[in-house]
């Protein structure tokens, strides 16, 4: 599963893991209100699953080399949501037992291991983060703007100018 498909017919095919770094747009810029915000996500897959990365990249683009300063979200907090994620696609590990991976039996685990490792039988960790929530309003099917919802600093002419003929 780690064989890079392009090299599968070579005498010595290349076996590797591949990664993709993306910085998808989460909040578009609203001029004069807030700048665009992006999260960052890193994907790791076996070489044989590299087409999965191609699919993700076709949707979200490529965030560039994560080791370069210009791609480091922490150096640009104004445009970063503060959210970082990691996705590891590892179907080749599905037959391994937890003890094969060096995880202790629950009765032998330290408190630190219990707090940081998934050693609870068949449980899976789906996510390990929080949620960033913003106040919203239900506008229903009919909207009657009130000053508490929309700032009076905006004019219809500005929206037309911003949107153009779209």
mmCIF file of C-alpha atoms in Angstrom:
data_model
loop_
_atom_site.group_PDB
_atom_site.id
_atom_site.type_symbol
_atom_site.label_atom_id
_atom_site.label_comp_id
_atom_site.label_asym_id
_atom_site.label_seq_id
_atom_site.Cartn_x
_atom_site.Cartn_y
_atom_site.Cartn_z
ATOM 1 C CA UNK A 1 0.000 0.000 0.000
ATOM 2 C CA UNK A 2 3.010 2.299 0.410
ATOM 3 C CA UNK A 3 4.073 1.822 -3.222
ATOM 4 C CA UNK A 4 3.874 5.012 -5.248
ATOM 5 C CA UNK A 5 1.630 4.074 -8.226
ATOM 6 C CA UNK A 6 3.844 5.757 -10.831
ATOM 7 C CA UNK A 7 6.724 3.511 -9.803
ATOM 8 C CA UNK A 8 4.796 0.246 -9.395
ATOM 9 C CA UNK A 9 6.242 -1.310 -12.595
ATOM 10 C CA UNK A 10 9.847 -0.342 -11.813
ATOM 11 C CA UNK A 11 12.373 -2.971 -10.746
ATOM 12 C CA UNK A 12 12.632 -1.173 -7.393
ATOM 13 C CA UNK A 13 9.310 0.604 -6.810
ATOM 14 C CA UNK A 14 9.330 3.487 -4.358
ATOM 15 C CA UNK A 15 7.508 2.941 -1.079
ATOM 16 C CA UNK A 16 6.735 6.052 0.909
ATOM 17 C CA UNK A 17 4.242 8.168 2.758
ATOM 18 C CA UNK A 18 3.042 11.373 1.078
ATOM 19 C CA UNK A 19 1.735 14.572 2.611
ATOM 20 C CA UNK A 20 -0.242 17.624 1.587
ATOM 21 C CA UNK A 21 -0.506 20.933 3.416
ATOM 22 C CA UNK A 22 -3.604 23.052 2.780
ATOM 23 C CA UNK A 23 -4.759 26.460 4.016
ATOM 24 C CA UNK A 24 -8.452 26.612 3.047
ATOM 25 C CA UNK A 25 -10.404 29.842 3.347
ATOM 26 C CA UNK A 26 -12.788 29.754 6.299
ATOM 27 C CA UNK A 27 -13.944 33.369 6.578
ATOM 28 C CA UNK A 28 -13.832 35.581 3.484
ATOM 29 C CA UNK A 29 -12.585 39.134 3.863
ATOM 30 C CA UNK A 30 -15.113 41.885 4.491
ATOM 31 C CA UNK A 31 -13.290 45.082 3.578
ATOM 32 C CA UNK A 32 -13.009 47.418 6.530
ATOM 33 C CA UNK A 33 -14.531 44.863 8.923
ATOM 34 C CA UNK A 34 -12.216 41.841 9.107
ATOM 35 C CA UNK A 35 -9.533 40.188 7.009
ATOM 36 C CA UNK A 36 -9.884 36.755 5.436
ATOM 37 C CA UNK A 37 -9.159 33.872 7.815
ATOM 38 C CA UNK A 38 -7.741 30.470 6.946
ATOM 39 C CA UNK A 39 -7.161 27.282 8.890
ATOM 40 C CA UNK A 40 -4.283 24.922 8.236
ATOM 41 C CA UNK A 41 -4.455 21.179 7.711
ATOM 42 C CA UNK A 42 -1.846 18.531 6.970
ATOM 43 C CA UNK A 43 -2.723 15.191 5.362
ATOM 44 C CA UNK A 44 -0.517 12.076 5.446
ATOM 45 C CA UNK A 45 -1.245 9.026 3.266
ATOM 46 C CA UNK A 46 0.587 5.898 2.098
ATOM 47 C CA UNK A 47 2.127 6.255 -1.387
ATOM 48 C CA UNK A 48 -0.544 4.005 -2.901
ATOM 49 C CA UNK A 49 -3.244 6.414 -1.743
ATOM 50 C CA UNK A 50 -1.623 9.537 -3.193
ATOM 51 C CA UNK A 51 -4.631 10.075 -5.494
ATOM 52 C CA UNK A 52 -6.619 10.907 -2.349
ATOM 53 C CA UNK A 53 -4.311 13.878 -1.835
ATOM 54 C CA UNK A 54 -4.813 14.915 -5.442
ATOM 55 C CA UNK A 55 -8.571 14.931 -4.835
ATOM 56 C CA UNK A 56 -8.237 17.055 -1.667
ATOM 57 C CA UNK A 57 -5.841 19.441 -3.417
ATOM 58 C CA UNK A 58 -8.244 19.869 -6.351
ATOM 59 C CA UNK A 59 -10.853 21.169 -3.902
ATOM 60 C CA UNK A 60 -8.817 23.191 -1.382
ATOM 61 C CA UNK A 61 -5.617 24.045 -3.228
ATOM 62 C CA UNK A 62 -2.094 23.635 -1.951
ATOM 63 C CA UNK A 63 -0.789 25.492 1.087
ATOM 64 C CA UNK A 64 2.826 25.215 -0.042
ATOM 65 C CA UNK A 65 5.790 23.947 1.916
ATOM 66 C CA UNK A 66 4.776 24.063 5.605
ATOM 67 C CA UNK A 67 8.418 24.508 6.614
ATOM 68 C CA UNK A 68 8.751 27.895 4.894
ATOM 69 C CA UNK A 69 8.007 31.015 6.977
ATOM 70 C CA UNK A 70 5.595 32.448 4.370
ATOM 71 C CA UNK A 71 3.352 29.379 4.853
ATOM 72 C CA UNK A 72 3.511 29.365 8.654
ATOM 73 C CA UNK A 73 0.091 30.416 9.921
ATOM 74 C CA UNK A 74 1.445 31.188 13.380
ATOM 75 C CA UNK A 75 3.510 34.007 11.853
ATOM 76 C CA UNK A 76 0.352 35.568 10.378
ATOM 77 C CA UNK A 77 -2.205 35.481 13.226
ATOM 78 C CA UNK A 78 -4.358 38.169 11.594
ATOM 79 C CA UNK A 79 -5.262 35.753 8.776
ATOM 80 C CA UNK A 80 -5.282 32.482 10.746
ATOM 81 C CA UNK A 81 -8.286 31.070 12.601
ATOM 82 C CA UNK A 82 -5.997 29.472 15.160
ATOM 83 C CA UNK A 83 -7.150 26.050 13.971
ATOM 84 C CA UNK A 84 -4.687 23.386 12.858
ATOM 85 C CA UNK A 85 -5.610 19.852 11.889
ATOM 86 C CA UNK A 86 -3.963 16.603 10.908
ATOM 87 C CA UNK A 87 -5.489 13.741 8.915
ATOM 88 C CA UNK A 88 -3.636 10.429 8.723
ATOM 89 C CA UNK A 89 -4.975 7.871 6.260
ATOM 90 C CA UNK A 90 -3.428 4.585 7.392
ATOM 91 C CA UNK A 91 -5.399 1.580 6.093
ATOM 92 C CA UNK A 92 -2.262 -0.555 6.355
ATOM 93 C CA UNK A 93 -2.479 -0.334 10.153
ATOM 94 C CA UNK A 94 -5.979 -1.808 10.415
ATOM 95 C CA UNK A 95 -4.719 -5.329 11.132
ATOM 96 C CA UNK A 96 -2.254 -4.285 13.830
ATOM 97 C CA UNK A 97 -3.113 -4.694 17.467
ATOM 98 C CA UNK A 98 -2.535 -1.871 19.890
ATOM 99 C CA UNK A 99 0.207 -3.820 21.653
ATOM 100 C CA UNK A 100 1.940 -4.234 18.243
ATOM 101 C CA UNK A 101 2.100 -0.434 18.148
ATOM 102 C CA UNK A 102 3.676 -0.246 21.587
ATOM 103 C CA UNK A 103 0.541 0.746 23.468
ATOM 104 C CA UNK A 104 0.245 -0.893 26.896
ATOM 105 C CA UNK A 105 -2.705 -2.804 28.232
ATOM 106 C CA UNK A 106 -5.017 -0.495 30.168
ATOM 107 C CA UNK A 107 -3.980 -2.079 33.494
ATOM 108 C CA UNK A 108 -0.305 -1.335 32.752
ATOM 109 C CA UNK A 109 -0.700 2.197 31.377
ATOM 110 C CA UNK A 110 0.563 5.224 33.280
ATOM 111 C CA UNK A 111 -1.767 8.149 33.946
ATOM 112 C CA UNK A 112 0.019 10.109 31.201
ATOM 113 C CA UNK A 113 -0.488 7.271 28.705
ATOM 114 C CA UNK A 114 -4.157 7.030 29.617
ATOM 115 C CA UNK A 115 -4.543 10.772 29.084
ATOM 116 C CA UNK A 116 -2.749 10.955 25.720
ATOM 117 C CA UNK A 117 -3.175 7.601 23.965
ATOM 118 C CA UNK A 118 -6.136 5.723 22.578
ATOM 119 C CA UNK A 119 -5.802 2.501 24.573
ATOM 120 C CA UNK A 120 -9.461 1.809 25.186
ATOM 121 C CA UNK A 121 -10.218 -1.278 23.121
ATOM 122 C CA UNK A 122 -11.976 -0.498 19.865
ATOM 123 C CA UNK A 123 -12.567 3.191 20.572
ATOM 124 C CA UNK A 124 -11.431 5.666 17.951
ATOM 125 C CA UNK A 125 -10.531 9.275 18.324
ATOM 126 C CA UNK A 126 -12.667 11.233 15.896
ATOM 127 C CA UNK A 127 -11.307 14.657 16.744
ATOM 128 C CA UNK A 128 -9.248 16.311 19.390
ATOM 129 C CA UNK A 129 -10.168 19.958 19.101
ATOM 130 C CA UNK A 130 -12.724 22.501 20.039
ATOM 131 C CA UNK A 131 -15.061 24.673 18.058
ATOM 132 C CA UNK A 132 -14.876 28.358 17.358
ATOM 133 C CA UNK A 133 -18.426 29.723 17.522
ATOM 134 C CA UNK A 134 -19.769 33.116 16.496
ATOM 135 C CA UNK A 135 -23.051 34.770 17.401
ATOM 136 C CA UNK A 136 -25.585 34.362 14.585
ATOM 137 C CA UNK A 137 -29.131 35.353 13.891
ATOM 138 C CA UNK A 138 -31.902 33.336 12.262
ATOM 139 C CA UNK A 139 -33.124 35.550 9.445
ATOM 140 C CA UNK A 140 -36.012 33.230 8.593
ATOM 141 C CA UNK A 141 -37.701 33.576 5.213
ATOM 142 C CA UNK A 142 -38.262 37.309 5.581
ATOM 143 C CA UNK A 143 -35.696 39.780 6.830
ATOM 144 C CA UNK A 144 -36.449 43.193 8.259
ATOM 145 C CA UNK A 145 -33.078 44.745 9.110
ATOM 146 C CA UNK A 146 -32.750 46.425 12.454
ATOM 147 C CA UNK A 147 -29.817 48.468 13.645
ATOM 148 C CA UNK A 148 -28.947 45.731 16.145
ATOM 149 C CA UNK A 149 -28.236 43.375 13.211
ATOM 150 C CA UNK A 150 -26.621 45.625 10.620
ATOM 151 C CA UNK A 151 -24.346 48.573 11.135
ATOM 152 C CA UNK A 152 -25.676 51.829 9.706
ATOM 153 C CA UNK A 153 -22.216 52.509 8.289
ATOM 154 C CA UNK A 154 -22.981 50.499 5.121
ATOM 155 C CA UNK A 155 -24.842 51.779 2.089
ATOM 156 C CA UNK A 156 -26.531 49.942 -0.772
ATOM 157 C CA UNK A 157 -24.338 51.829 -3.231
ATOM 158 C CA UNK A 158 -21.247 50.355 -1.534
ATOM 159 C CA UNK A 159 -22.645 46.826 -1.946
ATOM 160 C CA UNK A 160 -23.352 47.444 -5.634
ATOM 161 C CA UNK A 161 -19.829 48.792 -6.079
ATOM 162 C CA UNK A 162 -18.345 45.797 -4.250
ATOM 163 C CA UNK A 163 -20.413 43.190 -6.128
ATOM 164 C CA UNK A 164 -20.377 44.869 -9.525
ATOM 165 C CA UNK A 165 -22.630 43.263 -12.145
ATOM 166 C CA UNK A 166 -22.556 39.806 -10.572
#
